[in-house]
Structure formats: structure tokens, C-alpha cells
Amino acid sequence: MDKIPKEIQIIIKKLKKGGFEAYVVGGPVRDFLLGKMPKDWDITTNAKPEEIQKIFPNNFCNNIFGTVTVVDKNTKNDNLNNIEITTYRIDVGYSDKRHPDKIQFTSKLEEDLARRDFTINAMALKITNYELIDLFGGKEDLKNKIIKAVGDSDERFTEDALRMLRAVRFSSQLGFEIEKNTFRAIQKNSELLKFVSQERICDEFEKIILSDRAYEGVELLRKLKLLKYVVPELEYGIGVSQNRHHIYTIYEHCVLSLKHCPSKKLEVRLASLFHDIAKPQTKAGTGPDSTFYNHDFVGAKFAKKILTRLKFSNKIIEKVSLLVKNHMFYYNVDEVSEAGVRRLIKRTGKENLKDLMDLRIADRLGSGVPKAKPYKLRHLEYLIEKVSKDPISAKMLKVNGQDIMKILNAKPGPKIGAILKVLLSEVIEDPKKNTKEYLEKRVKELNKLSEEEIKKSEKIIEEKKEEEDLKDKKKFWVK
Ligand code: ATP
Ligand code: MG
């Protein structure tokens, strides 16, 4: 990034022509100085919202804060579709610890910069001569990789508690340290995070989790005493030991799994962090023989509760809880049967298997196991490929509901569904049974039973399989 985009230059020139001052400000100045392409471009000016709107007819205006967004439909660059222009302002009063009670326009750029959160975010750039307006040492802090509050840090966090999370977010995105006084002020005011809405907490938490230093970010939340207002459930695992198979405590293992997660996907990263979230509650026994039965199922529920509270989307919530629920899947070359792999696919869905394997890699590396056992995983991938053409859903059976009704000359009803389930269970065990002849024969046999009995026989097969899977699981993981 060595040049200001033409689109921004045009806007600033137009404002100047109208007799106003105009600067690039905040995030884009920081990113520009770091040599990075800014995500969005913000401009600040002494022009009032109505005056800005007059100059740019193609705009929409946020009335509460008077931000005018200029829409540029011709640009090829997505970052430049919507450019936000704000009038120099000061914030007045923060009675809810989050939002200013009101904003007041000012004619002084200096006052606008002073209301901003961190020194690296409080610089303005004059684009005609690339003069930097840097009143708080932002450039120096950028050079030294430091996040430092503008002015009195204690005051800044009591005004707006969200800034504390923003500090952690910038630290983990940029790999910067939080300056000593700013650090202390956050620790002191951490409790104020209670006043911040879950949606805003979620936005920042998501950015931390998606950053290159997600692990450092979560650790920083803990050190700053903020974690208990974001995900207190993680703290229950602090200092709680596991068993002979683990060198790390539950909390350490959770954050290290996040650190080693090979996926950049939010869902997989969250699942890495939360896969053992229920271990403190499911722990039985002490010392090297402790067990954690059902922590996968209970953990899926906990993850759902946490992510719902944080207002993540349903899609993310469902995916994370599915991954957590199934993270104990068993695979060992020579031991895992093809039927076992078919059951795994049926349980989790083929589209989720890659993510489930990434979660396993995160889990293993986060346990301090030196390698992610690529050979075993590759073998499982091979088996998945091999069996994925086998029937794993009712749709893939050679006999469908319609056929069954025809064979039995029966109407639709629960009995038909129950028969289908038994057929599928049998075929997953042995795909060779997926022939019209065999299935038709079984339909007639099963029809002699009552609906109750059919359901029971399906349950018997399912239970037997679950028992087998569980046996495998214990053998392998002994968690
Ligand atoms: P990003 O690259 O994530 O967009 P950003 O620095 O541009 O980072 P924004 O949330 O877009 O962050 O905010 C734009 C600017 O507004 C910031 O650089 C900062 O100067 C100021 N700002 C944003 N939120 C706050 C806040 N809560 N308190 C004080 N200033 C803030
Ligand atoms: Mg921004």
C-alpha cells in the first residue's frame, strides 16, 4: 500500500473545493502506515452532514451519529463502495458505560482525534502532501508495536467499556503489546464489560478467534480479567488436571487446541476451543485415572448455550455443536471397520468430515502430541472416500417408502418409516444387503411384526453399534 486510492482522493478534493478541511482518519491511516490495504476508508471533515450531503448526492446518512456514507457504484474495489465521512465531533457523557449520551460537532480536528480509543487509531492523514497529524505519538507506538489508550486510560475505559475488548482484538490482529498503564486500567475496569451488549462482545470475540494470534488473544482476555465476562465456562477448566493421557490442564488444552487449529474457519476454531468445555463438569475420579464420560455430548450442549448467549448465528451454533459432539470419533488403521466409517458419515454428514478431522488435528497437537498423525488421517480419508458410495442414508436404499407401500399394499404411516429405518441400519452394517430382492424379503418379514416390535429391532441394531463404537472409543482415547 503506497498510494491513497483515486476514489478517496476525489472525495477529499471535492470537500476541499467546497471550502472544507478533509482527512483520512483512524483505521485506514494505521493500516496505510503499516503498508496494509485498509478494509474500509474513513474520512473526517469540518463539513456538517447536510453540507456533505449537498456535495455528494449519492449518499445515505445515519441520523443518530450523522455519519454520511458516500456510495460509489463505479469502483471496482469492494472496500471503496461505501465510504464513511464523519464530521469532527466530541462525545459527551457516557452514562451507560458504552455509548456517548450525545455527540457534539466541533470545528477542531484535534478534538475529534482526542475522542478516539488508541494512539494508533487517532491519526489523520492529509493526502495532498502526506502530512501526518499525530498528536498522541501514534506513529511511534505503531513502530514499537504498542496499543496505548489516548489520554487517561482509566477514564477512557470507564467511558466506553467495549474499548477494553478492542484493545485485545487489535493486539491479537496486529501482534502488538498492550502498554503498561493501559493494561492496568483494563484489569481495573474489566467488570464494566457487563454493560456491553452480547452482540458487540461477539463481534470482537469473533475477530480475536479469527486472527492469527487467537491463542494469545484468549490468554490476554484471561490475564486482563475479561474472559469471565466473555466465556466464563473456559475458566472452570483452569488448574483442573486430566488423566494419565494428558500433560495439560483442561484450560491449557482448550487454548492450545485453538492455537494449533489448522483451519481458518470460525466454526472449526470455536470447536477447537470448546470441544472439551464440559470436562470440568463430567470429571469423575482423581489423578491419573480420572474419566470424562459423555463430555462430548454435554460439551455440545454447553457450546450451544455459550454461542447462543453470544448471539452467534444459528448456522455457526449448529455446526460447532455438531463438531464438539462428534469429536471423539474413532479411527485406527486396521481396527476401524468400514461399517464404523459409514456410521461416522451418517452421524456427521460427509460435508463436515474435513472440519472434524481438522478438529482432531487441533485436539492432538493441543495435547502436546508431537505429530498430528497424518498417516492415520490420510487412511481415514481413504476409507471415507471408499465407503462414501455405499448407502448411508435412506435415499440411497434400493427400496424406498413408495416401494414398501406397494409391496405391502399399505398407506403412508409410521410403520413404513420404521421399516425403512431397520433396512438402513442393516445396510449400513453390510452394503451387500442393498439389493431389491433382499430388501423386499425383509419388508415382508418385518411387516409381520407390530410397529412397536419393528422399532425395537431397529433400536437393538443401533444400540449394538453404539456399544461397539463406544468400546472403540474407550480403547483409543480413555477420556
Ligand atoms: P478495522 O480495521 O477493524 O475497521 P478500525 O480502527 O477502522 O479497525 P472501526 O471500528 O472501523 O475500527 O473504527 C474506526 C475508528 O473509529 C477507529 O480507528 C477509532 O479511531 C474510532 N473508534 C471506533 N470505535 C471506537 C470506540 N469504541 N471508542 C473510541 N474510538 C473508536
Ligand atoms: Mg474500520
Coordinates of C-alpha atoms and ligand atoms in Angstrom, one line a residue:
M1 CA 0.0 0.0 0.0
D2 CA 1.9 3.1 -1.0
K3 CA -0.9 5.3 -2.5
I4 CA -4.2 6.6 -1.5
P5 CA -6.9 5.2 -3.9
K6 CA -8.1 7.6 -6.6
E7 CA -11.7 7.3 -5.2
I8 CA -10.7 8.7 -1.8
Q9 CA -8.6 11.5 -3.4
I10 CA -11.6 12.6 -5.4
I11 CA -13.9 12.8 -2.4
I12 CA -11.3 14.8 -0.4
K13 CA -10.7 17.1 -3.3
K14 CA -14.5 17.7 -3.7
L15 CA -14.8 18.6 0.0
K16 CA -11.8 20.9 -0.3
K17 CA -13.4 22.6 -3.3
G18 CA -16.5 23.2 -1.2
G19 CA -14.2 25.1 1.2
F20 CA -13.8 22.4 3.9
E21 CA -11.0 20.5 5.5
A22 CA -10.8 16.7 5.0
Y23 CA -8.5 14.0 6.1
V24 CA -8.3 10.2 6.0
V25 CA -8.6 9.2 9.7
G26 CA -8.3 6.3 12.1
G27 CA -8.1 2.7 10.9
P28 CA -7.0 3.4 7.3
V29 CA -4.2 5.7 8.4
R30 CA -2.9 3.0 10.8
D31 CA -3.2 0.3 8.1
F32 CA -1.7 2.6 5.4
L33 CA 1.4 3.3 7.7
L34 CA 1.7 -0.5 8.2
G35 CA 1.8 -1.0 4.5
K36 CA -1.5 -2.9 4.5
M37 CA -4.6 -2.4 2.4
P38 CA -7.3 -0.9 4.7
K39 CA -10.6 -2.8 5.0
D40 CA -12.5 0.4 4.9
W41 CA -11.7 4.1 4.4
D42 CA -12.9 6.7 6.8
I43 CA -12.8 10.4 6.1
T44 CA -13.2 13.2 8.7
T45 CA -14.1 16.8 7.8
N46 CA -15.4 20.0 9.4
A47 CA -18.3 20.0 6.9
K48 CA -21.6 19.3 8.6
P49 CA -23.7 16.3 7.5
E50 CA -26.1 18.4 5.4
E51 CA -23.1 20.1 3.7
I52 CA -21.5 16.8 2.9
Q53 CA -24.8 15.5 1.5
K54 CA -25.0 18.5 -0.8
I55 CA -21.6 17.7 -2.3
F56 CA -22.4 14.0 -2.7
P57 CA -25.9 13.4 -3.9
N58 CA -25.3 9.6 -3.9
N59 CA -25.3 9.0 -0.2
F60 CA -27.2 7.8 2.8
C61 CA -27.0 9.3 6.3
N62 CA -27.1 7.7 9.7
N63 CA -29.1 10.2 11.6
I64 CA -28.0 9.3 15.2
F65 CA -24.4 9.9 14.6
G66 CA -24.6 12.0 11.5
T67 CA -22.2 9.8 9.5
V68 CA -22.7 10.2 5.8
T69 CA -21.9 7.2 3.6
V70 CA -21.0 8.0 0.1
V71 CA -21.9 5.3 -2.4
D72 CA -19.6 4.8 -5.3
K73 CA -21.2 2.2 -7.7
N74 CA -18.5 2.6 -10.3
T75 CA -15.5 1.5 -8.3
K76 CA -14.1 -2.0 -8.9
N77 CA -12.7 -2.1 -5.4
D78 CA -15.2 -3.5 -2.8
N79 CA -13.5 -1.5 0.0
L80 CA -14.5 1.6 -1.8
N81 CA -18.2 1.0 -2.5
N82 CA -19.2 2.8 0.7
I83 CA -17.0 5.5 2.1
E84 CA -17.9 6.9 5.5
I85 CA -17.5 10.6 6.1
T86 CA -17.9 11.9 9.6
T87 CA -18.0 15.5 10.9
Y88 CA -15.4 16.4 13.5
R89 CA -17.0 15.6 16.8
I90 CA -16.7 15.2 20.5
D91 CA -18.5 12.7 22.6
V92 CA -20.4 13.9 25.6
G93 CA -21.3 11.9 28.7
Y94 CA -21.2 8.1 28.9
S95 CA -23.8 7.2 31.4
D96 CA -24.3 3.7 30.1
K97 CA -20.5 2.9 30.0
R98 CA -20.8 2.3 26.4
H99 CA -22.4 5.0 24.2
P100 CA -21.9 8.7 24.4
D101 CA -25.1 10.3 25.6
K102 CA -24.8 12.7 22.7
I103 CA -22.2 13.8 20.2
Q104 CA -21.4 17.4 19.5
F105 CA -19.9 18.7 16.3
T106 CA -16.7 20.7 16.6
S107 CA -14.6 22.7 14.2
K108 CA -11.3 21.3 15.6
L109 CA -9.7 18.2 14.2
E110 CA -7.6 17.9 17.4
E111 CA -10.8 17.4 19.4
D112 CA -12.0 14.7 17.1
L113 CA -8.7 12.8 17.4
A114 CA -8.7 13.1 21.2
R115 CA -12.0 11.1 21.4
R116 CA -10.6 8.1 19.6
D117 CA -9.6 4.9 21.5
F118 CA -5.9 4.2 20.9
T119 CA -3.0 6.3 19.8
I120 CA -2.5 4.1 16.7
N121 CA -6.2 4.8 15.8
A122 CA -6.0 8.5 16.4
M123 CA -4.0 9.8 13.5
A124 CA -5.2 11.8 10.5
L125 CA -3.5 12.0 7.1
K126 CA -3.6 15.0 4.8
I127 CA -3.5 13.4 1.4
T128 CA -2.2 16.3 -0.6
N129 CA 1.2 16.2 1.0
Y130 CA 1.0 13.1 3.1
E131 CA 1.3 15.1 6.2
L132 CA 0.5 13.1 9.3
I133 CA -1.5 14.7 12.1
D134 CA -0.2 12.6 15.1
L135 CA -0.9 14.3 18.4
F136 CA -0.6 11.3 20.7
G137 CA 2.5 9.5 19.4
G138 CA 0.6 7.0 17.3
K139 CA 3.4 6.6 14.7
E140 CA 5.9 5.8 17.4
D141 CA 3.6 3.3 19.1
L142 CA 2.9 1.7 15.7
K143 CA 6.7 1.4 15.2
N144 CA 7.1 -0.1 18.7
K145 CA 4.0 -2.3 18.3
I146 CA 2.1 -0.8 21.2
I147 CA -1.6 -0.4 22.0
K148 CA -2.0 2.6 24.2
A149 CA -5.1 4.5 25.2
V150 CA -5.4 8.1 24.1
G151 CA -5.2 10.3 27.2
D152 CA -6.2 8.9 30.7
S153 CA -6.6 5.2 30.1
D154 CA -8.7 4.7 33.2
E155 CA -11.2 7.3 32.1
R156 CA -11.3 6.0 28.5
F157 CA -12.4 2.5 29.6
T158 CA -15.0 3.8 32.1
E159 CA -16.4 5.9 29.3
D160 CA -16.8 3.0 26.9
A161 CA -16.1 -0.5 28.2
L162 CA -16.0 -2.0 24.7
R163 CA -12.6 -0.4 24.2
M164 CA -11.1 -3.0 26.5
L165 CA -12.1 -5.8 24.1
R166 CA -11.0 -3.7 21.2
A167 CA -7.5 -3.4 22.8
V168 CA -7.3 -7.2 22.9
R169 CA -8.6 -7.5 19.4
F170 CA -6.1 -5.1 17.9
S171 CA -3.4 -6.8 20.0
S172 CA -4.2 -10.2 18.5
Q173 CA -4.8 -8.9 15.0
L174 CA -1.6 -6.9 14.8
G175 CA 0.7 -8.8 17.2
F176 CA 1.1 -5.7 19.4
E177 CA 1.6 -5.4 23.2
I178 CA -0.8 -3.5 25.4
E179 CA 1.1 -0.7 27.1
K180 CA 1.5 -1.0 30.9
N181 CA -0.9 1.7 32.1
T182 CA -3.5 0.7 29.5
F183 CA -3.1 -2.9 30.7
R184 CA -3.6 -2.0 34.3
A185 CA -6.6 0.2 33.5
I186 CA -8.3 -2.7 31.7
Q187 CA -7.6 -5.1 34.6
K188 CA -9.1 -2.5 37.0
N189 CA -12.2 -1.8 34.9
S190 CA -12.8 -5.3 33.5
E191 CA -16.1 -5.7 35.4
L192 CA -17.6 -2.9 33.3
L193 CA -17.7 -5.3 30.3
K194 CA -21.0 -6.3 31.9
F195 CA -22.5 -3.2 30.5
V196 CA -21.6 -4.1 26.9
S197 CA -24.2 -5.9 24.7
Q198 CA -23.5 -9.5 23.8
E199 CA -23.7 -8.6 20.1
R200 CA -20.7 -6.2 20.4
I201 CA -18.8 -8.6 22.6
C202 CA -19.5 -11.3 19.9
D203 CA -18.1 -9.1 17.1
E204 CA -14.8 -8.5 18.9
F205 CA -14.6 -12.1 20.1
E206 CA -15.1 -13.4 16.6
K207 CA -12.3 -11.1 15.3
I208 CA -10.0 -12.4 18.1
I209 CA -10.8 -16.0 17.2
L210 CA -10.2 -15.4 13.5
S211 CA -6.9 -13.5 14.0
D212 CA -3.5 -15.1 13.5
R213 CA -2.9 -14.9 17.3
A214 CA -6.2 -16.3 18.5
Y215 CA -4.5 -18.2 21.3
E216 CA -2.6 -15.2 22.5
G217 CA -5.9 -13.2 22.3
V218 CA -7.8 -15.6 24.6
E219 CA -4.8 -15.7 27.0
L220 CA -4.8 -12.0 27.0
L221 CA -8.5 -11.9 27.8
R222 CA -7.8 -14.1 30.8
K223 CA -4.8 -12.0 32.0
L224 CA -6.9 -8.9 31.7
K225 CA -9.7 -10.4 33.7
L226 CA -12.0 -10.0 30.8
L227 CA -12.5 -13.7 30.0
K228 CA -15.0 -14.2 32.7
Y229 CA -17.3 -11.7 31.1
V230 CA -16.9 -13.3 27.6
V231 CA -16.8 -17.1 28.2
P232 CA -16.6 -17.8 31.9
E233 CA -17.1 -21.5 31.1
L234 CA -13.5 -21.6 29.9
E235 CA -12.2 -20.5 33.2
Y236 CA -13.8 -23.5 35.0
G237 CA -11.0 -25.6 33.5
I238 CA -8.2 -23.5 34.9
G239 CA -5.9 -25.7 37.1
V240 CA -8.1 -28.8 36.6
S241 CA -5.9 -31.7 35.7
Q242 CA -6.9 -34.5 33.4
N243 CA -5.5 -38.1 33.5
R244 CA -2.5 -40.2 32.6
H245 CA -3.1 -39.4 28.9
H246 CA -2.7 -35.7 29.3
I247 CA 0.1 -33.4 30.3
Y248 CA -2.0 -30.2 30.2
T249 CA -4.8 -29.0 32.4
I250 CA -8.3 -28.7 30.8
Y251 CA -8.0 -24.9 30.2
E252 CA -4.4 -25.2 28.8
H253 CA -5.6 -27.9 26.5
C254 CA -8.6 -25.9 25.2
V255 CA -6.5 -22.8 24.3
L256 CA -3.6 -24.9 22.9
S257 CA -6.1 -26.7 20.7
L258 CA -7.2 -23.3 19.3
K259 CA -3.6 -22.4 18.8
H260 CA -2.9 -25.4 16.7
C261 CA -6.2 -25.5 14.8
P262 CA -5.2 -25.9 11.2
S263 CA -8.4 -24.4 9.9
K264 CA -9.1 -20.7 9.3
K265 CA -12.9 -21.4 9.6
L266 CA -14.6 -19.7 12.6
E267 CA -16.7 -22.9 13.3
V268 CA -13.7 -25.2 13.5
R269 CA -11.7 -22.7 15.6
L270 CA -14.6 -22.3 18.0
A271 CA -15.0 -26.1 18.2
S272 CA -11.3 -26.5 18.9
L273 CA -11.6 -24.0 21.8
F274 CA -14.8 -25.6 23.1
H275 CA -14.5 -29.3 22.4
D276 CA -13.6 -30.2 26.0
I277 CA -15.6 -27.4 27.6
A278 CA -17.7 -29.9 29.6
K279 CA -14.7 -31.7 31.0
P280 CA -14.7 -30.0 34.4
Q281 CA -18.3 -31.0 34.9
T282 CA -18.0 -34.5 33.7
K283 CA -14.8 -35.4 35.5
A284 CA -15.0 -38.5 37.7
G285 CA -12.3 -39.8 39.9
T286 CA -9.0 -38.2 40.6
G287 CA -5.4 -38.3 39.5
P288 CA -4.2 -40.4 36.6
D289 CA -7.4 -42.5 36.5
S290 CA -9.9 -39.7 36.0
T291 CA -12.6 -40.1 33.4
F292 CA -14.7 -37.7 31.4
Y293 CA -17.5 -39.8 30.1
N294 CA -20.0 -38.0 27.9
H295 CA -18.1 -34.8 27.9
D296 CA -18.6 -34.8 24.1
F297 CA -22.4 -34.8 24.4
V298 CA -22.5 -32.5 27.3
G299 CA -19.9 -30.2 25.7
A300 CA -22.1 -29.9 22.6
K301 CA -24.9 -28.6 24.8
F302 CA -22.6 -26.2 26.6
A303 CA -21.2 -24.9 23.3
K304 CA -24.7 -24.3 22.1
K305 CA -25.6 -22.4 25.2
I306 CA -22.4 -20.2 25.1
L307 CA -22.7 -19.4 21.4
T308 CA -26.4 -18.6 21.7
R309 CA -25.7 -16.3 24.6
L310 CA -23.1 -14.5 22.5
K311 CA -25.6 -14.3 19.6
F312 CA -23.7 -16.1 17.0
S313 CA -25.8 -17.2 14.0
N314 CA -27.7 -20.5 14.1
K315 CA -25.5 -21.8 11.4
I316 CA -22.4 -21.3 13.4
I317 CA -24.0 -22.7 16.6
E318 CA -25.3 -25.8 14.9
K319 CA -22.0 -26.5 13.2
V320 CA -19.9 -26.0 16.3
S321 CA -22.1 -28.2 18.4
L322 CA -22.1 -31.0 15.8
L323 CA -18.3 -30.9 15.7
V324 CA -18.0 -30.9 19.5
K325 CA -20.5 -33.7 19.8
N326 CA -18.6 -35.9 17.3
H327 CA -15.0 -35.0 18.2
M328 CA -14.4 -38.4 19.8
F329 CA -14.7 -40.3 16.6
Y330 CA -12.5 -43.3 16.5
Y331 CA -10.1 -44.2 13.8
N332 CA -7.2 -46.6 13.9
V333 CA -5.8 -48.3 10.9
D334 CA -6.8 -52.0 10.9
E335 CA -9.2 -51.5 13.7
V336 CA -11.9 -49.2 12.4
S337 CA -14.4 -51.1 10.2
E338 CA -15.9 -49.8 7.1
A339 CA -19.3 -50.0 8.8
G340 CA -17.8 -47.8 11.5
V341 CA -16.8 -45.2 8.9
R342 CA -20.3 -45.4 7.3
R343 CA -21.8 -44.8 10.7
L344 CA -19.5 -41.8 11.2
I345 CA -20.6 -40.3 7.9
K346 CA -24.3 -40.9 8.8
R347 CA -23.8 -39.2 12.1
T348 CA -21.9 -36.2 11.0
G349 CA -22.6 -35.7 7.3
K350 CA -19.9 -36.1 4.6
E351 CA -19.7 -32.3 4.2
N352 CA -18.5 -32.0 7.9
L353 CA -15.8 -34.6 7.9
K354 CA -12.9 -32.4 6.7
D355 CA -13.7 -30.0 9.6
L356 CA -14.0 -32.8 12.0
M357 CA -10.5 -34.0 11.0
D358 CA -9.1 -30.5 11.4
L359 CA -10.6 -30.5 14.9
R360 CA -8.9 -33.8 15.6
I361 CA -5.6 -32.4 14.5
A362 CA -6.1 -29.4 16.7
D363 CA -7.0 -31.7 19.6
R364 CA -4.0 -33.9 19.2
L365 CA -1.5 -31.0 18.7
G366 CA -3.1 -29.2 21.6
S367 CA -2.5 -32.3 23.8
G368 CA 1.2 -32.0 23.3
V369 CA 1.3 -35.0 20.9
P370 CA 4.2 -34.2 18.6
K371 CA 2.6 -35.1 15.3
A372 CA -0.9 -34.9 14.0
K373 CA -0.5 -38.5 12.8
P374 CA -1.0 -37.6 9.1
Y375 CA -0.8 -41.2 8.1
K376 CA -3.8 -42.2 10.2
L377 CA -5.8 -39.3 9.0
R378 CA -4.9 -40.0 5.4
H379 CA -6.0 -43.6 5.9
L380 CA -9.3 -42.4 7.3
E381 CA -9.8 -40.0 4.3
Y382 CA -9.2 -43.0 2.0
L383 CA -11.8 -45.1 3.9
I384 CA -14.3 -42.2 3.7
E385 CA -13.8 -41.9 0.0
K386 CA -14.1 -45.7 -0.3
V387 CA -17.3 -46.1 1.6
S388 CA -19.0 -42.9 0.6
K389 CA -20.6 -44.5 -2.4
D390 CA -22.1 -47.1 0.0
P391 CA -25.6 -46.4 1.2
I392 CA -25.5 -44.2 4.3
S393 CA -29.0 -42.6 4.0
A394 CA -32.5 -43.8 3.3
K395 CA -32.3 -42.1 -0.1
M396 CA -29.6 -44.5 -1.2
L397 CA -31.6 -47.7 -0.4
K398 CA -32.7 -49.8 -3.4
V399 CA -36.2 -49.8 -1.9
N400 CA -37.9 -46.6 -0.9
G401 CA -41.1 -45.7 1.0
Q402 CA -43.2 -45.9 -2.1
D403 CA -41.9 -49.3 -2.9
I404 CA -42.7 -50.5 0.6
M405 CA -46.2 -49.3 0.4
K406 CA -46.7 -51.0 -2.9
I407 CA -45.2 -54.3 -1.7
L408 CA -47.5 -54.2 1.4
N409 CA -50.4 -52.5 -0.3
A410 CA -50.3 -50.1 2.6
K411 CA -51.0 -46.5 3.2
P412 CA -48.3 -44.0 4.4
G413 CA -47.8 -44.2 8.1
P414 CA -45.2 -44.5 10.9
K415 CA -44.8 -48.3 10.3
I416 CA -43.4 -47.6 6.8
G417 CA -40.8 -45.2 8.3
A418 CA -39.9 -47.7 11.0
I419 CA -39.3 -50.4 8.4
L420 CA -37.1 -48.0 6.3
K421 CA -35.0 -47.3 9.4
V422 CA -34.4 -51.0 10.0
L423 CA -33.4 -51.5 6.4
L424 CA -31.0 -48.7 6.5
S425 CA -29.4 -49.9 9.7
E426 CA -28.9 -53.4 8.2
V427 CA -27.5 -52.0 5.0
I428 CA -25.0 -49.6 6.8
E429 CA -23.7 -52.7 8.5
D430 CA -23.4 -54.6 5.3
P431 CA -23.9 -52.8 2.0
K432 CA -24.2 -56.0 0.1
K433 CA -27.7 -56.3 1.5
N434 CA -28.7 -53.3 -0.5
T435 CA -30.5 -55.3 -3.2
K436 CA -34.1 -55.2 -4.2
E437 CA -34.5 -58.9 -3.6
Y438 CA -33.1 -58.9 -0.1
L439 CA -34.8 -55.7 1.0
E440 CA -38.2 -56.8 -0.4
K441 CA -37.9 -60.1 1.5
R442 CA -37.1 -58.1 4.7
V443 CA -40.0 -55.8 4.2
K444 CA -42.4 -58.7 4.1
E445 CA -40.8 -60.3 7.2
L446 CA -40.8 -57.0 9.1
N447 CA -44.4 -56.4 8.2
K448 CA -45.4 -59.4 10.3
L449 CA -44.2 -57.5 13.4
S450 CA -46.0 -54.8 15.1
E451 CA -44.8 -51.2 14.8
E452 CA -43.5 -51.4 18.3
E453 CA -41.5 -54.5 17.6
I454 CA -40.0 -53.0 14.4
K455 CA -38.9 -50.0 16.3
K456 CA -37.4 -52.3 19.0
S457 CA -35.5 -54.3 16.4
E458 CA -34.0 -51.1 15.0
K459 CA -33.1 -50.0 18.4
I460 CA -31.4 -53.2 19.1
I461 CA -29.2 -52.9 16.0
E462 CA -28.4 -49.2 16.8
E463 CA -27.6 -50.0 20.4
K464 CA -25.3 -52.8 19.4
K465 CA -23.5 -50.4 17.1
E466 CA -23.3 -47.7 19.6
E467 CA -21.8 -50.1 22.1
E468 CA -19.2 -51.1 19.5
D469 CA -18.3 -47.5 18.8
L470 CA -18.1 -46.8 22.5
K471 CA -15.8 -49.8 23.0
D472 CA -13.6 -48.5 20.3
K473 CA -13.6 -45.0 21.8
K474 CA -12.6 -46.2 25.2
K475 CA -9.9 -48.4 23.8
F476 CA -8.5 -45.5 21.9
W477 CA -9.0 -42.4 24.0
V478 CA -9.8 -43.4 27.5
K479 CA -11.0 -39.9 28.2
Ligands
ATP1 P1 -10.9 -2.1 11.4 O1 -9.7 -2.3 10.6 O2 -11.2 -3.3 12.2 O3 -12.1 -1.5 10.8 P2 -10.8 0.4 12.7 O4 -9.7 1.1 13.5 O5 -11.1 1.1 11.4 O6 -10.4 -1.1 12.5 P3 -13.5 0.8 13.4 O7 -14.4 0.1 14.4 O8 -13.8 0.8 12.0 O9 -12.0 0.4 13.7 O10 -13.5 2.3 13.9 C1 -12.9 3.4 13.1 C2 -12.2 4.4 14.1 O11 -13.1 5.0 15.0 C3 -11.1 3.8 14.9 O12 -9.9 3.7 14.3 C4 -11.1 4.7 16.1 O13 -10.3 5.9 15.8 C5 -12.5 5.1 16.3 N1 -13.3 4.2 17.2 C6 -14.0 3.2 16.9 N2 -14.6 2.6 18.0 C7 -14.3 3.4 19.0 C8 -14.6 3.4 20.4 N3 -15.4 2.5 20.9 N4 -14.0 4.4 21.1 C9 -13.2 5.4 20.6 N5 -12.9 5.4 19.3 C10 -13.4 4.5 18.5
MG2 MG -12.7 0.5 10.2

